């Protein structure tokens, strides 16, 4: 059934309000701290009711991490587009490297990263989102390895995706500790090389 002009207008309005509430909340988080900012604070600053807030976000954590789900889809598409000549590890790393990042300056990214790694509830939600990424990315890695989709005993694809995502998380934490002075990409590659080297030595 075709979308009507009124439905399109409503969707654009909803997206605009969603983005405005997110911007307002992030500003408060960076100014006051994530845990010190309440949902009521966000609603008041955004000029909406508490009830309206929950029409756009399920939790405060979703404001910070909500776009991770969408980013996972972008990474999946990039992974599927990688050349067939790339092995599973290389294709996955290149997909992560070439997927566009949020349009934030380095200083803001570092602030958000410090908030993420310093807040247990955000950390837990971040790991939960990475599990969603794993579900999205594993089928393509299985295909590249020649593993049948219904083969429950071949764990190589699951292990590779889990390792790379863990390396990404470890590298992100190290990048944050260094105040962004190190290259995040180099840290990810170093972490992955350590895992692969350990596996080869075993």
XYZ file of C-alpha atoms in Angstrom:
202
model
C 0.000 0.000 0.000
C 1.579 3.336 -1.064
C 2.626 5.821 1.604
C 0.390 8.886 1.682
C 1.744 12.473 1.838
C 0.421 12.781 5.407
C 2.275 9.625 6.432
C 5.486 10.922 4.858
C 5.098 14.235 6.678
C 4.507 12.423 9.976
C 7.605 10.272 9.428
C 9.764 13.342 8.691
C 8.366 15.133 11.745
C 9.050 12.117 13.950
C 12.617 11.839 12.649
C 13.209 15.542 13.278
C 11.922 15.325 16.859
C 13.941 12.143 17.455
C 17.113 13.870 16.267
C 16.422 17.000 18.331
C 15.810 15.034 21.528
C 19.001 13.036 20.905
C 21.059 16.217 20.383
C 19.611 17.787 23.523
C 20.290 14.660 25.582
C 23.869 14.261 24.343
C 24.572 17.883 25.200
C 23.309 17.291 28.745
C 25.238 14.020 29.076
C 28.507 15.663 28.062
C 27.874 18.658 30.317
C 26.570 16.923 33.461
C 27.509 13.274 33.032
C 25.359 10.374 31.871
C 24.251 9.088 35.271
C 23.605 12.591 36.652
C 21.204 13.389 33.790
C 17.674 12.093 34.268
C 15.006 11.375 31.699
C 12.988 14.219 33.225
C 15.964 16.549 32.639
C 16.093 15.535 28.983
C 12.341 15.876 28.493
C 12.295 19.326 30.094
C 15.254 20.572 28.045
C 13.726 19.189 24.830
C 10.314 20.678 25.598
C 8.454 17.356 25.638
C 6.737 15.293 28.295
C 8.290 12.253 29.957
C 5.648 10.143 28.231
C 6.621 11.590 24.855
C 10.269 10.753 25.549
C 9.389 7.055 25.662
C 7.739 7.292 22.262
C 11.187 7.921 20.806
C 13.587 6.094 23.132
C 13.248 3.066 25.352
C 16.086 4.032 27.687
C 18.726 6.727 28.168
C 21.290 4.216 26.904
C 19.466 4.028 23.567
C 20.172 7.722 22.993
C 23.913 7.096 23.102
C 23.952 3.683 21.443
C 20.845 3.626 19.283
C 22.723 4.222 16.052
C 24.949 1.182 16.681
C 22.177 -1.048 15.347
C 21.985 0.970 12.118
C 25.770 0.951 11.886
C 25.738 -2.831 12.125
C 23.571 -2.955 8.992
C 26.008 -0.671 7.163
C 28.932 -2.905 8.157
C 27.032 -5.970 6.933
C 26.438 -4.353 3.531
C 30.089 -3.318 3.285
C 31.189 -6.832 4.237
C 29.002 -8.414 1.571
C 30.478 -6.022 -1.013
C 34.111 -6.868 -0.203
C 36.037 -8.669 -3.005
C 35.813 -12.463 -3.013
C 39.629 -12.569 -2.990
C 39.739 -11.259 0.590
C 39.872 -13.895 3.303
C 37.331 -13.782 6.124
C 39.529 -11.830 8.564
C 40.607 -9.278 5.954
C 37.095 -8.779 4.587
C 35.689 -8.168 8.078
C 38.452 -5.746 9.060
C 38.093 -3.839 5.795
C 34.329 -3.676 6.228
C 34.810 -2.092 9.662
C 37.460 0.270 8.284
C 35.449 1.493 5.281
C 32.005 1.836 6.837
C 31.298 5.570 7.311
C 31.547 6.780 10.897
C 29.211 9.252 12.614
C 29.963 12.858 11.652
C 31.473 13.903 14.969
C 34.716 15.738 15.583
C 37.473 13.842 17.402
C 37.006 15.768 20.654
C 33.289 14.911 20.847
C 33.955 11.296 19.900
C 36.509 11.057 22.708
C 34.060 12.552 25.221
C 31.375 10.067 24.224
C 33.874 7.209 24.341
C 34.966 8.155 27.871
C 31.322 8.267 28.909
C 30.721 4.863 27.313
C 33.662 3.069 28.909
C 33.117 4.802 32.249
C 29.421 3.971 32.633
C 28.551 0.324 33.442
C 25.031 0.477 31.980
C 26.321 1.935 28.707
C 29.115 -0.635 28.592
C 26.623 -3.460 29.010
C 24.330 -2.081 26.296
C 27.287 -1.622 23.970
C 28.245 -5.284 24.344
C 24.611 -6.213 23.724
C 24.640 -4.221 20.473
C 27.843 -5.991 19.407
C 26.056 -9.314 19.837
C 23.501 -7.988 17.351
C 26.377 -7.146 15.006
C 27.653 -10.691 15.365
C 24.296 -12.083 14.273
C 24.340 -9.762 11.239
C 27.930 -10.444 10.164
C 28.372 -14.155 10.819
C 26.295 -15.426 7.843
C 28.574 -13.690 5.311
C 31.702 -14.982 7.046
C 30.230 -18.487 6.976
C 29.629 -18.089 3.243
C 33.225 -16.963 2.680
C 34.501 -19.964 4.619
C 32.270 -22.338 2.658
C 30.297 -23.326 5.756
C 26.735 -24.493 5.181
C 24.167 -22.156 6.782
C 22.654 -25.038 8.763
C 25.976 -26.494 9.980
C 25.806 -26.042 13.758
C 29.154 -27.725 14.435
C 31.504 -25.478 12.438
C 32.191 -22.568 14.783
C 34.904 -20.827 12.772
C 32.747 -17.963 11.485
C 31.228 -17.274 14.902
C 34.678 -17.299 16.482
C 36.207 -14.959 13.876
C 33.419 -12.372 14.175
C 33.435 -12.554 17.986
C 37.230 -12.129 18.061
C 37.239 -9.131 15.740
C 34.425 -7.392 17.638
C 36.202 -8.033 20.946
C 39.404 -6.624 19.445
C 37.436 -3.560 18.333
C 36.162 -3.079 21.879
C 39.608 -3.584 23.448
C 41.156 -1.162 20.952
C 38.422 1.403 21.602
C 39.104 1.293 25.318
C 42.857 1.663 24.746
C 42.244 4.587 22.363
C 40.115 6.246 25.021
C 42.763 5.745 27.726
C 45.315 7.387 25.438
C 43.010 10.424 25.009
C 42.878 9.674 21.308
C 46.631 10.060 20.881
C 46.977 6.650 19.221
C 45.461 5.497 15.954
C 42.305 3.485 16.599
C 42.806 1.588 13.355
C 46.362 0.622 14.334
C 45.146 -0.513 17.752
C 42.481 -2.729 16.172
C 45.011 -4.268 13.784
C 47.473 -4.863 16.645
C 44.780 -6.573 18.725
C 43.690 -8.799 15.828
C 47.299 -9.673 15.013
C 47.825 -10.719 18.640
C 44.792 -13.029 18.523
C 45.765 -14.565 15.213
C 49.367 -14.953 16.316
C 48.323 -16.710 19.523
C 46.098 -19.051 17.537
C 48.934 -19.895 15.168
C 51.279 -20.635 18.083
C 48.791 -22.897 19.834
